[in-house]
Amino acid sequence: MSDRYDALKAFRQELHRHPELSGREYRTMEKIMEKVMAYGPDRVVKLGETGIAFVFLGKEEGPTIMFRAELDALPIAEESMLPYRSVEEGKGHLCGHDGHMTILVGLAERIASQKAQKGRVILLFQPAEETGQGAVEVLHSPAFDELRADYIFALHNVPDFPLGQVILRKGHFSAASRGLTVKLKGKTAHAAHPEQALSPVNAIARIINELERINQNNTSFETLSFATVIHVQAGEIAFGTTPGYGEIRLTLRSFSDRDMDFLVRAIEGLLQQVAMEEKLLLDFTYSEIFPTIQNDDAAVELIEEVAIENKMATRYQKEPFRWSEDFGYFSQIMPAGFFGLGAGHGYPALHHPDYDFPDEILLPAIDLFYSIYQKLLN
Ligand SMILES: [Zn+2]
Ligand SMILES: [Zn+2]
């Protein structure tokens, strides 16, 4: 293998060894900065705390295209015997963002070696993808205004698809999702007199049962839409006390933003009705809100075209992926092309403790991005 591949692999594995959590990617950002600055970008733009964009100008005026990678790792302990496994306790690059960053670093090297004829290319390294906050922070950063692009592209590696296969879909690529925390407040009583308490337990049971009815109400939804109970808690571990407080946490998921709105309204209606009937105070909040990724048809066709030119296998997905990506926020304001790149069969799934980005797809991914860049700016 080439020296170039060895250098990229070493860089990827160095990132892998030192994962940083969402919003705290300071050292990761510095490493990226050090690497890309060596390729002489025309401008460097800081976006929020840890986000950073590098701008490479062409010889004349022209369109702007952007490529995006994510900086963050996960609060999951890595369980592997790799020589470059995480040395940061309880943290791991288990979604392959170390690989995605390395792809953009490799792309910077290629772009620097041959200046584009026209326009400008922006390499965006975005923080906090896993919590859904990074894209929002970048987009709200005042410095982002002048970086708006005519097209934005990104990829995600996808385990259990053939290694290096380009996975495409027009329209929705991945699901919308959001977390919902429900708090129900009543009144405790002695366990000998449960009739004197306002316990949230019955309300919690009713809500969980009714959620199934909403989930199965297929006629109301145009696409797959459902809520999953991920956490339930009520009262204290005290055998003499009837609980006076409880919480339920749900994840809502849908293949369309319209259906997500419908799901949200249906669940909020249910919560209000049950809380009223059970005489409980209701409070609820949302977190980790991800919209769907909405792909632009022309962008997807371009990815397919260059993939074929680069002799990469391609496939179209019938259904969107069930996971969510905060790239959805970018796709709401710029024509976007997001695709999957197969990580190989029999490979641990994303977020599993023994997952590791497959280095074999670094060079094909760089070639593919570079071909998009050449098509649009030369
Ligand atoms: Zn992830
Ligand atoms: Zn990811």
PDB file of C-alpha atoms in Angstrom, residues 77-349:
ATOM      1  CA  ALA A  77     -16.269   2.231  26.641  1.00  0.00           C
ATOM      2  CA  GLU A  78     -14.496   0.556  23.743  1.00  0.00           C
ATOM      3  CA  GLU A  79     -14.170  -3.222  24.072  1.00  0.00           C
ATOM      4  CA  SER A  80     -11.549  -4.243  21.579  1.00  0.00           C
ATOM      5  CA  MET A  81      -7.992  -5.549  21.578  1.00  0.00           C
ATOM      6  CA  LEU A  82      -6.869  -3.140  18.861  1.00  0.00           C
ATOM      7  CA  PRO A  83      -3.367  -1.720  19.356  1.00  0.00           C
ATOM      8  CA  TYR A  84      -4.872   1.756  18.858  1.00  0.00           C
ATOM      9  CA  ARG A  85      -7.956   1.255  21.055  1.00  0.00           C
ATOM     10  CA  SER A  86      -9.238   4.239  23.042  1.00  0.00           C
ATOM     11  CA  VAL A  87      -7.082   5.329  25.967  1.00  0.00           C
ATOM     12  CA  GLU A  88      -9.826   7.693  27.197  1.00  0.00           C
ATOM     13  CA  GLU A  89     -11.903   5.955  29.846  1.00  0.00           C
ATOM     14  CA  GLY A  90     -15.531   5.382  28.907  1.00  0.00           C
ATOM     15  CA  LYS A  91     -15.176   7.051  25.508  1.00  0.00           C
ATOM     16  CA  GLY A  92     -14.915   5.527  22.067  1.00  0.00           C
ATOM     17  CA  HIS A  93     -14.946   6.426  18.368  1.00  0.00           C
ATOM     18  CA  LEU A  94     -17.638   3.825  17.762  1.00  0.00           C
ATOM     19  CA  CYS A  95     -19.538   5.571  14.969  1.00  0.00           C
ATOM     20  CA  GLY A  96     -16.569   6.001  12.611  1.00  0.00           C
ATOM     21  CA  HIS A  97     -16.345   9.790  12.822  1.00  0.00           C
ATOM     22  CA  ASP A  98     -12.559   9.303  13.090  1.00  0.00           C
ATOM     23  CA  GLY A  99     -12.762   7.820   9.586  1.00  0.00           C
ATOM     24  CA  HIS A 100     -15.050  10.549   8.223  1.00  0.00           C
ATOM     25  CA  MET A 101     -12.640  13.257   9.461  1.00  0.00           C
ATOM     26  CA  THR A 102      -9.683  11.459   7.907  1.00  0.00           C
ATOM     27  CA  ILE A 103     -11.513  11.315   4.562  1.00  0.00           C
ATOM     28  CA  LEU A 104     -11.853  15.120   4.549  1.00  0.00           C
ATOM     29  CA  VAL A 105      -8.188  15.520   5.546  1.00  0.00           C
ATOM     30  CA  GLY A 106      -7.230  13.295   2.600  1.00  0.00           C
ATOM     31  CA  LEU A 107      -9.539  15.339   0.380  1.00  0.00           C
ATOM     32  CA  ALA A 108      -7.813  18.575   1.493  1.00  0.00           C
ATOM     33  CA  GLU A 109      -4.485  17.096   0.408  1.00  0.00           C
ATOM     34  CA  ARG A 110      -5.846  16.270  -3.076  1.00  0.00           C
ATOM     35  CA  ILE A 111      -7.555  19.660  -3.480  1.00  0.00           C
ATOM     36  CA  ALA A 112      -4.363  21.491  -2.469  1.00  0.00           C
ATOM     37  CA  SER A 113      -2.352  19.581  -5.060  1.00  0.00           C
ATOM     38  CA  GLN A 114      -4.540  20.884  -7.909  1.00  0.00           C
ATOM     39  CA  LYS A 115      -6.407  24.156  -7.501  1.00  0.00           C
ATOM     40  CA  ALA A 116      -9.952  24.207  -8.891  1.00  0.00           C
ATOM     41  CA  GLN A 117     -10.700  26.188 -12.034  1.00  0.00           C
ATOM     42  CA  LYS A 118     -13.590  28.027 -10.406  1.00  0.00           C
ATOM     43  CA  GLY A 119     -15.677  28.533  -7.277  1.00  0.00           C
ATOM     44  CA  ARG A 120     -14.735  27.445  -3.786  1.00  0.00           C
ATOM     45  CA  VAL A 121     -14.774  24.277  -1.780  1.00  0.00           C
ATOM     46  CA  ILE A 122     -15.399  24.234   1.968  1.00  0.00           C
ATOM     47  CA  LEU A 123     -14.392  21.385   4.251  1.00  0.00           C
ATOM     48  CA  LEU A 124     -16.577  21.553   7.341  1.00  0.00           C
ATOM     49  CA  PHE A 125     -15.669  19.712  10.546  1.00  0.00           C
ATOM     50  CA  GLN A 126     -18.752  19.803  12.744  1.00  0.00           C
ATOM     51  CA  PRO A 127     -18.946  19.104  16.486  1.00  0.00           C
ATOM     52  CA  ALA A 128     -21.584  17.230  18.498  1.00  0.00           C
ATOM     53  CA  GLU A 129     -23.350  15.180  15.832  1.00  0.00           C
ATOM     54  CA  GLU A 130     -24.355  12.467  18.291  1.00  0.00           C
ATOM     55  CA  THR A 131     -26.472  14.825  20.405  1.00  0.00           C
ATOM     56  CA  GLY A 132     -28.046  16.623  17.434  1.00  0.00           C
ATOM     57  CA  GLN A 133     -26.636  19.948  18.661  1.00  0.00           C
ATOM     58  CA  GLY A 134     -23.562  20.427  16.475  1.00  0.00           C
ATOM     59  CA  ALA A 135     -25.247  21.176  13.149  1.00  0.00           C
ATOM     60  CA  VAL A 136     -27.584  23.670  14.845  1.00  0.00           C
ATOM     61  CA  GLU A 137     -24.636  25.392  16.544  1.00  0.00           C
ATOM     62  CA  VAL A 138     -22.745  25.632  13.248  1.00  0.00           C
ATOM     63  CA  LEU A 139     -25.769  26.914  11.317  1.00  0.00           C
ATOM     64  CA  HIS A 140     -26.527  29.544  13.983  1.00  0.00           C
ATOM     65  CA  SER A 141     -22.954  30.731  14.082  1.00  0.00           C
ATOM     66  CA  PRO A 142     -22.836  34.211  12.398  1.00  0.00           C
ATOM     67  CA  ALA A 143     -19.672  33.192  10.535  1.00  0.00           C
ATOM     68  CA  PHE A 144     -21.656  30.518   8.696  1.00  0.00           C
ATOM     69  CA  ASP A 145     -23.631  33.049   6.613  1.00  0.00           C
ATOM     70  CA  GLU A 146     -20.833  33.577   4.117  1.00  0.00           C
ATOM     71  CA  LEU A 147     -20.157  29.845   3.870  1.00  0.00           C
ATOM     72  CA  ARG A 148     -23.557  28.920   2.433  1.00  0.00           C
ATOM     73  CA  ALA A 149     -23.017  26.456  -0.374  1.00  0.00           C
ATOM     74  CA  ASP A 150     -24.777  25.546  -3.610  1.00  0.00           C
ATOM     75  CA  TYR A 151     -24.350  21.891  -2.636  1.00  0.00           C
ATOM     76  CA  ILE A 152     -23.383  20.095   0.553  1.00  0.00           C
ATOM     77  CA  PHE A 153     -22.208  16.468   0.650  1.00  0.00           C
ATOM     78  CA  ALA A 154     -21.486  13.983   3.414  1.00  0.00           C
ATOM     79  CA  LEU A 155     -21.286  10.245   3.908  1.00  0.00           C
ATOM     80  CA  HIS A 156     -21.676   7.778   6.739  1.00  0.00           C
ATOM     81  CA  ASN A 157     -20.081   4.346   6.848  1.00  0.00           C
ATOM     82  CA  VAL A 158     -22.731   1.612   7.181  1.00  0.00           C
ATOM     83  CA  PRO A 159     -21.813  -1.787   8.669  1.00  0.00           C
ATOM     84  CA  ASP A 160     -23.361  -4.917   7.187  1.00  0.00           C
ATOM     85  CA  PHE A 161     -23.314  -3.581   3.624  1.00  0.00           C
ATOM     86  CA  PRO A 162     -20.632  -4.769   1.173  1.00  0.00           C
ATOM     87  CA  LEU A 163     -17.306  -3.025   1.783  1.00  0.00           C
ATOM     88  CA  GLY A 164     -17.094   0.161  -0.278  1.00  0.00           C
ATOM     89  CA  GLN A 165     -20.613  -0.086  -1.731  1.00  0.00           C
ATOM     90  CA  VAL A 166     -22.212   3.338  -2.280  1.00  0.00           C
ATOM     91  CA  ILE A 167     -25.706   3.373  -0.771  1.00  0.00           C
ATOM     92  CA  LEU A 168     -28.049   5.933  -2.310  1.00  0.00           C
ATOM     93  CA  ARG A 169     -31.549   7.218  -1.815  1.00  0.00           C
ATOM     94  CA  LYS A 170     -33.445  10.158  -3.284  1.00  0.00           C
ATOM     95  CA  GLY A 171     -35.738  12.116  -0.967  1.00  0.00           C
ATOM     96  CA  HIS A 172     -35.616  11.023   2.671  1.00  0.00           C
ATOM     97  CA  PHE A 173     -32.385   9.223   3.519  1.00  0.00           C
ATOM     98  CA  SER A 174     -32.759   8.748   7.299  1.00  0.00           C
ATOM     99  CA  ALA A 175     -35.428   9.146   9.963  1.00  0.00           C
ATOM    100  CA  ALA A 176     -36.391  12.106  12.103  1.00  0.00           C
ATOM    101  CA  SER A 177     -36.124  11.416  15.818  1.00  0.00           C
ATOM    102  CA  ARG A 178     -36.351  13.169  19.154  1.00  0.00           C
ATOM    103  CA  GLY A 179     -36.210  12.362  22.841  1.00  0.00           C
ATOM    104  CA  LEU A 180     -39.210  13.152  25.061  1.00  0.00           C
ATOM    105  CA  THR A 181     -38.981  13.374  28.861  1.00  0.00           C
ATOM    106  CA  VAL A 182     -42.331  13.255  30.654  1.00  0.00           C
ATOM    107  CA  LYS A 183     -42.584  14.253  34.334  1.00  0.00           C
ATOM    108  CA  LEU A 184     -45.679  13.452  36.363  1.00  0.00           C
ATOM    109  CA  LYS A 185     -46.057  14.953  39.817  1.00  0.00           C
ATOM    110  CA  GLY A 186     -48.645  13.841  42.370  1.00  0.00           C
ATOM    111  CA  LYS A 187     -48.426  13.275  46.128  1.00  0.00           C
ATOM    112  CA  THR A 188     -46.856  10.552  48.246  1.00  0.00           C
ATOM    113  CA  ALA A 189     -48.703   8.727  51.028  1.00  0.00           C
ATOM    114  CA  HIS A 190     -48.035   5.855  53.431  1.00  0.00           C
ATOM    115  CA  ALA A 191     -48.020   2.555  51.530  1.00  0.00           C
ATOM    116  CA  ALA A 192     -50.715   1.396  53.972  1.00  0.00           C
ATOM    117  CA  HIS A 193     -52.989   4.119  52.565  1.00  0.00           C
ATOM    118  CA  PRO A 194     -52.429   4.210  48.819  1.00  0.00           C
ATOM    119  CA  GLU A 195     -55.910   5.727  48.414  1.00  0.00           C
ATOM    120  CA  GLN A 196     -54.535   8.949  49.997  1.00  0.00           C
ATOM    121  CA  ALA A 197     -51.707   9.285  47.457  1.00  0.00           C
ATOM    122  CA  LEU A 198     -51.688  10.767  43.973  1.00  0.00           C
ATOM    123  CA  SER A 199     -49.482   8.082  42.470  1.00  0.00           C
ATOM    124  CA  PRO A 200     -48.222   8.412  38.866  1.00  0.00           C
ATOM    125  CA  VAL A 201     -47.991   4.626  38.455  1.00  0.00           C
ATOM    126  CA  ASN A 202     -51.416   4.121  36.902  1.00  0.00           C
ATOM    127  CA  ALA A 203     -50.872   7.090  34.581  1.00  0.00           C
ATOM    128  CA  ILE A 204     -47.543   5.631  33.445  1.00  0.00           C
ATOM    129  CA  ALA A 205     -49.164   2.264  32.736  1.00  0.00           C
ATOM    130  CA  ARG A 206     -51.977   3.935  30.790  1.00  0.00           C
ATOM    131  CA  ILE A 207     -49.563   6.057  28.748  1.00  0.00           C
ATOM    132  CA  ILE A 208     -47.433   3.040  27.830  1.00  0.00           C
ATOM    133  CA  ASN A 209     -50.507   1.075  26.761  1.00  0.00           C
ATOM    134  CA  GLU A 210     -51.987   3.942  24.775  1.00  0.00           C
ATOM    135  CA  LEU A 211     -48.648   4.528  22.997  1.00  0.00           C
ATOM    136  CA  GLU A 212     -49.018   1.106  21.414  1.00  0.00           C
ATOM    137  CA  ARG A 213     -52.359   2.203  20.006  1.00  0.00           C
ATOM    138  CA  ILE A 214     -50.776   5.353  18.535  1.00  0.00           C
ATOM    139  CA  ASN A 215     -47.864   3.304  17.139  1.00  0.00           C
ATOM    140  CA  GLN A 216     -50.239   0.901  15.433  1.00  0.00           C
ATOM    141  CA  ASN A 217     -52.514   3.587  14.046  1.00  0.00           C
ATOM    142  CA  ASN A 218     -50.999   3.167  10.577  1.00  0.00           C
ATOM    143  CA  THR A 219     -53.796   5.008   8.797  1.00  0.00           C
ATOM    144  CA  SER A 220     -52.740   8.344  10.295  1.00  0.00           C
ATOM    145  CA  PHE A 221     -49.139   8.103   9.155  1.00  0.00           C
ATOM    146  CA  GLU A 222     -47.797   8.239   5.607  1.00  0.00           C
ATOM    147  CA  THR A 223     -44.511   6.656   6.680  1.00  0.00           C
ATOM    148  CA  LEU A 224     -43.141   4.423   9.440  1.00  0.00           C
ATOM    149  CA  SER A 225     -43.639   6.379  12.686  1.00  0.00           C
ATOM    150  CA  PHE A 226     -43.449   5.162  16.257  1.00  0.00           C
ATOM    151  CA  ALA A 227     -42.412   5.924  19.826  1.00  0.00           C
ATOM    152  CA  THR A 228     -40.180   3.646  21.907  1.00  0.00           C
ATOM    153  CA  VAL A 229     -40.212   3.689  25.712  1.00  0.00           C
ATOM    154  CA  ILE A 230     -36.556   3.865  26.755  1.00  0.00           C
ATOM    155  CA  HIS A 231     -36.806   4.591  30.495  1.00  0.00           C
ATOM    156  CA  VAL A 232     -39.443   4.459  33.244  1.00  0.00           C
ATOM    157  CA  GLN A 233     -39.108   5.450  36.862  1.00  0.00           C
ATOM    158  CA  ALA A 234     -41.536   6.089  39.739  1.00  0.00           C
ATOM    159  CA  GLY A 235     -41.153   6.702  43.434  1.00  0.00           C
ATOM    160  CA  GLU A 236     -38.275   5.800  45.713  1.00  0.00           C
ATOM    161  CA  ILE A 237     -37.125   2.375  46.867  1.00  0.00           C
ATOM    162  CA  ALA A 238     -38.971   2.703  50.170  1.00  0.00           C
ATOM    163  CA  PHE A 239     -41.485  -0.054  50.956  1.00  0.00           C
ATOM    164  CA  GLY A 240     -43.483   2.171  53.269  1.00  0.00           C
ATOM    165  CA  THR A 241     -44.262   4.828  50.664  1.00  0.00           C
ATOM    166  CA  THR A 242     -46.654   5.139  47.727  1.00  0.00           C
ATOM    167  CA  PRO A 243     -44.889   7.149  44.970  1.00  0.00           C
ATOM    168  CA  GLY A 244     -45.769  10.769  44.303  1.00  0.00           C
ATOM    169  CA  TYR A 245     -43.567  11.345  41.290  1.00  0.00           C
ATOM    170  CA  GLY A 246     -42.679   9.508  38.094  1.00  0.00           C
ATOM    171  CA  GLU A 247     -40.932   9.923  34.757  1.00  0.00           C
ATOM    172  CA  ILE A 248     -41.155   8.270  31.360  1.00  0.00           C
ATOM    173  CA  ARG A 249     -38.646   8.794  28.569  1.00  0.00           C
ATOM    174  CA  LEU A 250     -39.513   8.055  24.971  1.00  0.00           C
ATOM    175  CA  THR A 251     -37.794   8.245  21.625  1.00  0.00           C
ATOM    176  CA  LEU A 252     -40.058   9.334  18.776  1.00  0.00           C
ATOM    177  CA  ARG A 253     -39.068   8.292  15.267  1.00  0.00           C
ATOM    178  CA  SER A 254     -40.528   8.878  11.823  1.00  0.00           C
ATOM    179  CA  PHE A 255     -39.502   8.736   8.163  1.00  0.00           C
ATOM    180  CA  SER A 256     -41.067  12.142   7.471  1.00  0.00           C
ATOM    181  CA  ASP A 257     -41.109  15.485   9.272  1.00  0.00           C
ATOM    182  CA  ARG A 258     -44.883  15.788   8.649  1.00  0.00           C
ATOM    183  CA  ASP A 259     -45.529  12.454  10.358  1.00  0.00           C
ATOM    184  CA  MET A 260     -43.212  13.459  13.206  1.00  0.00           C
ATOM    185  CA  ASP A 261     -45.411  16.534  13.795  1.00  0.00           C
ATOM    186  CA  PHE A 262     -48.465  14.278  13.822  1.00  0.00           C
ATOM    187  CA  LEU A 263     -46.834  11.834  16.256  1.00  0.00           C
ATOM    188  CA  VAL A 264     -45.814  14.698  18.563  1.00  0.00           C
ATOM    189  CA  ARG A 265     -49.355  16.100  18.625  1.00  0.00           C
ATOM    190  CA  ALA A 266     -50.908  12.671  19.241  1.00  0.00           C
ATOM    191  CA  ILE A 267     -48.574  11.924  22.156  1.00  0.00           C
ATOM    192  CA  GLU A 268     -48.916  15.385  23.711  1.00  0.00           C
ATOM    193  CA  GLY A 269     -52.717  15.006  23.553  1.00  0.00           C
ATOM    194  CA  LEU A 270     -52.487  11.626  25.280  1.00  0.00           C
ATOM    195  CA  LEU A 271     -50.208  12.995  28.038  1.00  0.00           C
ATOM    196  CA  GLN A 272     -52.507  15.916  28.749  1.00  0.00           C
ATOM    197  CA  GLN A 273     -55.603  13.749  28.889  1.00  0.00           C
ATOM    198  CA  VAL A 274     -54.099  11.110  31.194  1.00  0.00           C
ATOM    199  CA  ALA A 275     -52.488  13.666  33.522  1.00  0.00           C
ATOM    200  CA  MET A 276     -55.806  15.508  33.859  1.00  0.00           C
ATOM    201  CA  GLU A 277     -57.799  12.363  34.573  1.00  0.00           C
ATOM    202  CA  GLU A 278     -55.228  11.118  37.092  1.00  0.00           C
ATOM    203  CA  LYS A 279     -54.972  14.582  38.745  1.00  0.00           C
ATOM    204  CA  LEU A 280     -51.228  14.845  38.169  1.00  0.00           C
ATOM    205  CA  LEU A 281     -49.078  17.840  37.246  1.00  0.00           C
ATOM    206  CA  LEU A 282     -47.561  17.284  33.808  1.00  0.00           C
ATOM    207  CA  ASP A 283     -44.314  18.661  32.450  1.00  0.00           C
ATOM    208  CA  PHE A 284     -42.517  17.498  29.314  1.00  0.00           C
ATOM    209  CA  THR A 285     -39.420  18.505  27.367  1.00  0.00           C
ATOM    210  CA  TYR A 286     -37.789  17.465  24.112  1.00  0.00           C
ATOM    211  CA  SER A 287     -34.114  16.802  23.493  1.00  0.00           C
ATOM    212  CA  GLU A 288     -31.798  15.503  20.756  1.00  0.00           C
ATOM    213  CA  ILE A 289     -34.115  16.660  17.977  1.00  0.00           C
ATOM    214  CA  PHE A 290     -33.046  15.369  14.550  1.00  0.00           C
ATOM    215  CA  PRO A 291     -34.952  16.188  11.350  1.00  0.00           C
ATOM    216  CA  THR A 292     -34.950  13.764   8.405  1.00  0.00           C
ATOM    217  CA  ILE A 293     -32.202  14.036   5.820  1.00  0.00           C
ATOM    218  CA  GLN A 294     -33.845  15.294   2.632  1.00  0.00           C
ATOM    219  CA  ASN A 295     -31.624  14.499  -0.359  1.00  0.00           C
ATOM    220  CA  ASP A 296     -31.592  16.593  -3.531  1.00  0.00           C
ATOM    221  CA  ASP A 297     -32.254  14.462  -6.661  1.00  0.00           C
ATOM    222  CA  ALA A 298     -29.500  16.072  -8.761  1.00  0.00           C
ATOM    223  CA  ALA A 299     -26.962  15.648  -5.940  1.00  0.00           C
ATOM    224  CA  VAL A 300     -27.807  11.947  -5.613  1.00  0.00           C
ATOM    225  CA  GLU A 301     -27.526  11.449  -9.385  1.00  0.00           C
ATOM    226  CA  LEU A 302     -24.114  13.129  -9.333  1.00  0.00           C
ATOM    227  CA  ILE A 303     -22.896  10.836  -6.525  1.00  0.00           C
ATOM    228  CA  GLU A 304     -24.119   7.821  -8.500  1.00  0.00           C
ATOM    229  CA  GLU A 305     -22.414   9.050 -11.681  1.00  0.00           C
ATOM    230  CA  VAL A 306     -19.002   9.557 -10.049  1.00  0.00           C
ATOM    231  CA  ALA A 307     -19.310   6.295  -8.093  1.00  0.00           C
ATOM    232  CA  ILE A 308     -19.779   4.408 -11.374  1.00  0.00           C
ATOM    233  CA  GLU A 309     -16.861   6.311 -12.927  1.00  0.00           C
ATOM    234  CA  ASN A 310     -14.735   5.273  -9.957  1.00  0.00           C
ATOM    235  CA  LYS A 311     -15.859   1.642 -10.479  1.00  0.00           C
ATOM    236  CA  MET A 312     -17.598   1.519  -7.103  1.00  0.00           C
ATOM    237  CA  ALA A 313     -20.654  -0.682  -6.590  1.00  0.00           C
ATOM    238  CA  THR A 314     -23.881   1.259  -6.026  1.00  0.00           C
ATOM    239  CA  ARG A 315     -27.337   0.436  -4.752  1.00  0.00           C
ATOM    240  CA  TYR A 316     -30.541   2.351  -4.101  1.00  0.00           C
ATOM    241  CA  GLN A 317     -32.261   1.835  -0.748  1.00  0.00           C
ATOM    242  CA  LYS A 318     -36.025   1.220  -0.873  1.00  0.00           C
ATOM    243  CA  GLU A 319     -36.632   2.656   2.598  1.00  0.00           C
ATOM    244  CA  PRO A 320     -34.827   5.392   4.521  1.00  0.00           C
ATOM    245  CA  PHE A 321     -32.490   4.267   7.317  1.00  0.00           C
ATOM    246  CA  ARG A 322     -34.122   4.178  10.758  1.00  0.00           C
ATOM    247  CA  TRP A 323     -31.251   6.023  12.434  1.00  0.00           C
ATOM    248  CA  SER A 324     -30.998   9.816  12.482  1.00  0.00           C
ATOM    249  CA  GLU A 325     -28.244  12.230  11.531  1.00  0.00           C
ATOM    250  CA  ASP A 326     -28.081  15.934  12.279  1.00  0.00           C
ATOM    251  CA  PHE A 327     -26.980  16.473   8.667  1.00  0.00           C
ATOM    252  CA  GLY A 328     -30.760  16.800   8.239  1.00  0.00           C
ATOM    253  CA  TYR A 329     -30.450  20.423   9.407  1.00  0.00           C
ATOM    254  CA  PHE A 330     -28.045  21.217   6.554  1.00  0.00           C
ATOM    255  CA  SER A 331     -30.354  19.495   4.076  1.00  0.00           C
ATOM    256  CA  GLN A 332     -33.148  21.865   5.123  1.00  0.00           C
ATOM    257  CA  ILE A 333     -31.265  24.932   3.889  1.00  0.00           C
ATOM    258  CA  MET A 334     -28.928  23.727   1.104  1.00  0.00           C
ATOM    259  CA  PRO A 335     -29.320  21.159  -1.691  1.00  0.00           C
ATOM    260  CA  ALA A 336     -27.780  18.098  -0.079  1.00  0.00           C
ATOM    261  CA  GLY A 337     -26.297  14.775  -1.115  1.00  0.00           C
ATOM    262  CA  PHE A 338     -25.866  12.270   1.723  1.00  0.00           C
ATOM    263  CA  PHE A 339     -24.937   8.659   1.068  1.00  0.00           C
ATOM    264  CA  GLY A 340     -23.834   5.530   2.869  1.00  0.00           C
ATOM    265  CA  LEU A 341     -20.578   3.694   2.287  1.00  0.00           C
ATOM    266  CA  GLY A 342     -20.614  -0.025   3.093  1.00  0.00           C
ATOM    267  CA  ALA A 343     -18.301  -1.009   5.980  1.00  0.00           C
ATOM    268  CA  GLY A 344     -18.419  -4.735   5.167  1.00  0.00           C
ATOM    269  CA  HIS A 345     -20.479  -7.763   6.177  1.00  0.00           C
ATOM    270  CA  GLY A 346     -20.106  -9.370   9.577  1.00  0.00           C
ATOM    271  CA  TYR A 347     -18.936  -6.055  10.954  1.00  0.00           C
ATOM    272  CA  PRO A 348     -19.995  -4.760  14.415  1.00  0.00           C
ATOM    273  CA  ALA A 349     -22.865  -2.263  14.179  1.00  0.00           C
TER     274      ALA A 349
END
